[in-house]
Amino acid sequence: MPIRILDPGLVAQIAAGEVVERPASVVKELVENALDAGASRIEVEIEGGGRRRIRVADDGSGIPAAEVPLAFARHATSKLSSVEDLFRVTTLGFRGEALAAIAAVARVTCRTRAVGEDLGVELRIEGGRILAQRPLARPPGTEMIVEDLFFNTPARLKFLKGEGAERRQIDLWITRYALAYPHVHFVLRHNGREIFSLPAAREPRHRLAALYGAELADALLEVSEEADGVQVYGWISPPGIDRPDRQELVFFVNGRWVQDRMLPAAVLQAYHTLLPSGRYPWVFLWVKLPPERVDVNVHPAKIEVRFRDPDGLFRAVQRAVHRALRESTPVPVFQAAEIPVRATEFPARPVPMPSEDLAGEPAEERASPGLPPLRVIGQIQARYIIAEGPDGLYLLDQHAAHERVLYEALQAQRQQGPLPAQPLLQPVLIDVLPEEMSLLEENRGLLEELGFRIEPFGPRTVRLQAVPAVLSAEAILSVFQDLLLDLQESRRPVEGALEAQLIRSICKRAAVKAGQVLSVEQMQHLVRALERCAMPWACPHGRPTILRFPIGQLARQFGREE
Amino acid sequence: MDVTISQSTFERALSVAGRAVPSRATLPTLTHVLLQAEPGRLKVAGTDLNLAIITWEEALVSEPGGITVPAKPLAEFISALPDEPIHLRVHRETWTLQIVCGSYETAMKGLDPEEYPILPDLEGDGFALDPEDFRLAIDQVTFAAAADETRPILTGVLIRWEEGHGGGAGGAAALTLAAADGYRLSVKTLPVLRAPVAASEPGSTFSVIVPASTLKEVGRILKGETEPVSMMVLRGRNQVGFRLSRAAVLSQLIEGQFPDFQAIIPKRWETRVEISREALWKACKALSVFARETSNAVRLALIPGEGDQPGQVLLQSRSPEKGETRVAIDALVEGNRLEIAFNVRFLMDVLEAIEGDWVAFEMTTPQSPVKVLSVGDPSFVHVVMPMFL
């Protein structure tokens, strides 16, 4: 075949493929346009999973009659005029591709009236060609009807999933936008049946309640933190409320729903040790940062973004989530009694955030305040150890405290060489996925240093020959699953954190569990070991290990004159 | 049902059967104990459907019959009563158990015993075992079974019978018991007083995997037992039963293939040590205090004797913070000098399981499995994997 310049129609169809992948992408683009037009009410009607008909109607600013045909030309947009603008995008759409792309692969009817104009216009386009244009009386706003999607690109039609799958995808998108824009009234209908109608809510929490139920919304913890021009706010589930998948790890960056690897990793790290393995939290987080610090022009569908300073953002998100989780610890409950004590007076001892928590460097060797000698009194709930010190009552979290002890011991051992390994009498054969296999192979050297001996044994099987000796009392397969999870989580932009992460996981698994009854001897041993730690106040994940209730405080609370 | 039984007897029966009662269950009757009055005795049973424990105690039965009542409240109430005869009577119209003991009287709501799981009778031909031998065998193997539920087979103990392969003292008929948790293996041959007719046919073999937790319960009930115990495999039901003089334990078997443990037992050695079990255990105990933060590692240097110098075992544990601890013990060391490391917990476990005064270790290299034996007792073999430091 001779080389030819493609005809413009074909070019448009090919380009359309990048933006319009499936019905949900049409819905997304149209809803984004409606939001950019300042709509306060958006109605979405879907028929046949969006393949047959998609209708998105808004009460936004509308398109001036004279500009309507231009709106469907490729790279026509009202939202950008120069390259500089591209780096300061504040609207959802901007590439000027969407309408043209949709019009290239469907039968489109556009009815619109701009605010300030007396008459609206109706335009009908099919496969990119304008078929008809006529004046029309209608209220301000835009109504877009997209029918017979991909009627002229049978190849793409073939790759569409079933109606149910497309529908779920559309619902997912609308739910995300409904969350991001609580003040906009959203209506969603499928095949004539109303799925939801969400009146404008004053704050996102009400919208969360409307979408996910009041019970969940009430249980969520609020996150709110601003530092260095980055604002992180939203809601996260407390430990104890979790789900089996990552589906509800939802992030909005400057109002845009994004799917990104780093943000979930930051959140999950903050949750570390708080969730059983294989369980994930509910997370709805909004990140606001100056537009020049985020590049949304990575992918035509704009669900991926690139951050100018990913490490900084990672830390900011992790810190914000961490704080919200930490503030939900039992200390405030203790004070909730009718005790005239201000929260700040209780020395949940400001825990200096260990620097190794984020960067993976060993704790800096500084003169730590250290613990005074403690006398163990007992254990409560098979979870906490009560001890007496010269200056008050101490409460230790047995798991967190043991994690800290193990962490410092293993770090010290690591500095002298590999960690001791406990080989198995007979290797265990475990089937893995190809990507897990390559992760294991990539990190084989490091894993061996930490005590894991894992060899490939066929294309999809590995031989587990040894585990870190501290884990020899643990379930071998669970240890291995944890390891895979850590390796997968580790594919995030913070470099060099893997080893620290793996050591933290080893400690977490090897440490005494909450719920384990300890003998007085064991408790004494743990307390002694913690006293010797360089940073006894927090576990390797940054949670407190020990709380102090000063004598004076107790006296005041019991109404004693001292 | 109308029964009179002594308080201490009833309390004991409830505590034995209660060990099989789950604290939570989807089926409410499972949190109950079954009380069944039979001529001259009261049967008390508990089950979680995987394990059932049945016990019989002497009682004065005026009227047979039965009931099930919540296990925990009943046991708590009975243990609070004075040691006097207890009179139990069931009101069938309401399924209420009336309990009268001295001046105490209470009524407990129960359920129709027909709703309780049917527990098969353990009458029939089984392997007759000496209770004391069996209890010791259980102690010597169950500690090596895994607690790890992700590999269910290893939470069990293999019990194997091969007709004609005695293994017992003087080639007497014997069962082989084996358990392994991935790092260590215990194998014990247990003499059989009498094999059932079906298993006595030439070439007859079988092997079953019994949950280690079941055997531990059997071991607990065996304390003080003087009569031979009968073990029977209920093939059709995939269950195993143990019949004692006043109790029976019934358990599901674990299905699957037990690892080929014979292949794991080392056949030769380069270094062999015979050492006092007590001296080594005491040294391990002392070192374990310092080994706790360093993966429980203890290093052993095995030094053969020279001239009139006796052989020595040097034990050492090292902690980055607390420095080093050493103990030296005289021992009979044959073969090459060797340095090797162990998880001190593994060493202590096997030393506690062995009965004799002298224990032998046979090793080849610091990376190979180590055979542990009780000197003079060929019925027990233990294999443990050393640690890599």
GROMACS .gro file of N, CA, C and O in nm, chain A residues 41-76:
model
  144
   41ARG      N    1  -2.682   2.186   3.859
   41ARG     CA    2  -2.759   2.062   3.852
   41ARG      C    3  -2.716   1.988   3.725
   41ARG      O    4  -2.712   2.047   3.616
   42ILE      N    5  -2.686   1.861   3.739
   42ILE     CA    6  -2.643   1.782   3.623
   42ILE      C    7  -2.725   1.654   3.620
   42ILE      O    8  -2.731   1.582   3.720
   43GLU      N    9  -2.788   1.631   3.508
   43GLU     CA   10  -2.866   1.509   3.493
   43GLU      C   11  -2.796   1.417   3.395
   43GLU      O   12  -2.759   1.460   3.285
   44VAL      N   13  -2.781   1.294   3.432
   44VAL     CA   14  -2.717   1.197   3.343
   44VAL      C   15  -2.815   1.083   3.320
   44VAL      O   16  -2.866   1.024   3.415
   45GLU      N   17  -2.843   1.059   3.193
   45GLU     CA   18  -2.934   0.950   3.159
   45GLU      C   19  -2.862   0.854   3.067
   45GLU      O   20  -2.804   0.896   2.967
   46ILE      N   21  -2.869   0.727   3.101
   46ILE     CA   22  -2.795   0.627   3.025
   46ILE      C   23  -2.892   0.523   2.975
   46ILE      O   24  -2.981   0.479   3.048
   47GLU      N   25  -2.872   0.483   2.853
   47GLU     CA   26  -2.950   0.369   2.803
   47GLU      C   27  -2.855   0.268   2.742
   47GLU      O   28  -2.760   0.305   2.673
   48GLY      N   29  -2.883   0.143   2.771
   48GLY     CA   30  -2.801   0.035   2.715
   48GLY      C   31  -2.654   0.048   2.755
   48GLY      O   32  -2.565   0.030   2.672
   49GLY      N   33  -2.630   0.079   2.882
   49GLY     CA   34  -2.492   0.091   2.930
   49GLY      C   35  -2.416   0.202   2.860
   49GLY      O   36  -2.293   0.205   2.861
   50GLY      N   37  -2.489   0.296   2.798
   50GLY     CA   38  -2.424   0.411   2.734
   50GLY      C   39  -2.396   0.389   2.589
   50GLY      O   40  -2.359   0.482   2.516
   51ARG      N   41  -2.412   0.267   2.545
   51ARG     CA   42  -2.382   0.241   2.405
   51ARG      C   43  -2.494   0.295   2.316
   51ARG      O   44  -2.471   0.349   2.210
   52ARG      N   45  -2.618   0.279   2.366
   52ARG     CA   46  -2.731   0.324   2.288
   52ARG      C   47  -2.749   0.476   2.299
   52ARG      O   48  -2.763   0.545   2.201
   53ARG      N   49  -2.745   0.525   2.423
   53ARG     CA   50  -2.775   0.668   2.438
   53ARG      C   51  -2.717   0.719   2.570
   53ARG      O   52  -2.727   0.653   2.673
   54ILE      N   53  -2.656   0.836   2.560
   54ILE     CA   54  -2.608   0.904   2.680
   54ILE      C   55  -2.663   1.046   2.673
   54ILE      O   56  -2.649   1.113   2.571
   55ARG      N   57  -2.725   1.091   2.779
   55ARG     CA   58  -2.773   1.229   2.778
   55ARG      C   59  -2.720   1.296   2.904
   55ARG      O   60  -2.738   1.246   3.015
   56VAL      N   61  -2.653   1.408   2.884
   56VAL     CA   62  -2.605   1.485   2.999
   56VAL      C   63  -2.659   1.625   2.983
   56VAL      O   64  -2.631   1.693   2.884
   57ALA      N   65  -2.739   1.668   3.081
   57ALA     CA   66  -2.799   1.801   3.072
   57ALA      C   67  -2.758   1.882   3.193
   57ALA      O   68  -2.755   1.829   3.305
   58ASP      N   69  -2.722   2.010   3.170
   58ASP     CA   70  -2.682   2.092   3.283
   58ASP      C   71  -2.749   2.228   3.275
   58ASP      O   72  -2.811   2.263   3.175
   59ASP      N   73  -2.739   2.304   3.383
   59ASP     CA   74  -2.792   2.440   3.385
   59ASP      C   75  -2.676   2.539   3.393
   59ASP      O   76  -2.685   2.640   3.460
   60GLY      N   77  -2.570   2.506   3.326
   60GLY     CA   78  -2.449   2.589   3.331
   60GLY      C   79  -2.458   2.707   3.236
   60GLY      O   80  -2.566   2.745   3.192
   61SER      N   81  -2.341   2.759   3.201
   61SER     CA   82  -2.337   2.885   3.126
   61SER      C   83  -2.372   2.869   2.978
   61SER      O   84  -2.395   2.966   2.909
   62GLY      N   85  -2.375   2.747   2.927
   62GLY     CA   86  -2.412   2.728   2.787
   62GLY      C   87  -2.302   2.769   2.690
   62GLY      O   88  -2.199   2.826   2.730
   63ILE      N   89  -2.324   2.738   2.563
   63ILE     CA   90  -2.225   2.775   2.460
   63ILE      C   91  -2.290   2.879   2.370
   63ILE      O   92  -2.401   2.859   2.322
   64PRO      N   93  -2.225   2.994   2.347
   64PRO     CA   94  -2.282   3.095   2.257
   64PRO      C   95  -2.310   3.034   2.119
   64PRO      O   96  -2.227   2.957   2.068
   65ALA      N   97  -2.423   3.070   2.060
   65ALA     CA   98  -2.468   3.009   1.935
   65ALA      C   99  -2.361   3.011   1.827
   65ALA      O  100  -2.339   2.912   1.757
   66ALA      N  101  -2.291   3.120   1.818
   66ALA     CA  102  -2.194   3.134   1.710
   66ALA      C  103  -2.077   3.039   1.727
   66ALA      O  104  -2.009   3.004   1.631
   67GLU      N  105  -2.053   2.995   1.852
   67GLU     CA  106  -1.934   2.912   1.876
   67GLU      C  107  -1.962   2.763   1.873
   67GLU      O  108  -1.870   2.682   1.883
   68VAL      N  109  -2.091   2.729   1.863
   68VAL     CA  110  -2.125   2.588   1.876
   68VAL      C  111  -2.054   2.499   1.773
   68VAL      O  112  -1.991   2.398   1.810
   69PRO      N  113  -2.058   2.534   1.643
   69PRO     CA  114  -1.990   2.445   1.546
   69PRO      C  115  -1.842   2.432   1.578
   69PRO      O  116  -1.784   2.323   1.567
   70LEU      N  117  -1.782   2.541   1.622
   70LEU     CA  118  -1.638   2.540   1.653
   70LEU      C  119  -1.608   2.447   1.771
   70LEU      O  120  -1.502   2.384   1.776
   71ALA      N  121  -1.706   2.439   1.862
   71ALA     CA  122  -1.684   2.357   1.981
   71ALA      C  123  -1.653   2.212   1.945
   71ALA      O  124  -1.588   2.140   2.021
   72PHE      N  125  -1.700   2.170   1.826
   72PHE     CA  126  -1.679   2.032   1.788
   72PHE      C  127  -1.555   2.013   1.702
   72PHE      O  128  -1.529   1.904   1.655
   73ALA      N  129  -1.482   2.122   1.677
   73ALA     CA  130  -1.357   2.108   1.602
   73ALA      C  131  -1.248   2.061   1.696
   73ALA      O  132  -1.251   2.088   1.816
   74ARG      N  133  -1.151   1.985   1.643
   74ARG     CA  134  -1.045   1.930   1.726
   74ARG      C  135  -0.956   2.042   1.781
   74ARG      O  136  -0.927   2.138   1.712
   75HIS      N  137  -0.913   2.030   1.902
   75HIS     CA  138  -0.830   2.128   1.969
   75HIS      C  139  -0.897   2.263   1.979
   75HIS      O  140  -0.832   2.366   1.980
   76ALA      N  141  -1.032   2.262   1.983
   76ALA     CA  142  -1.103   2.386   2.009
   76ALA      C  143  -1.143   2.385   2.155
   76ALA      O  144  -1.202   2.290   2.203
   0.00000   0.00000   0.00000
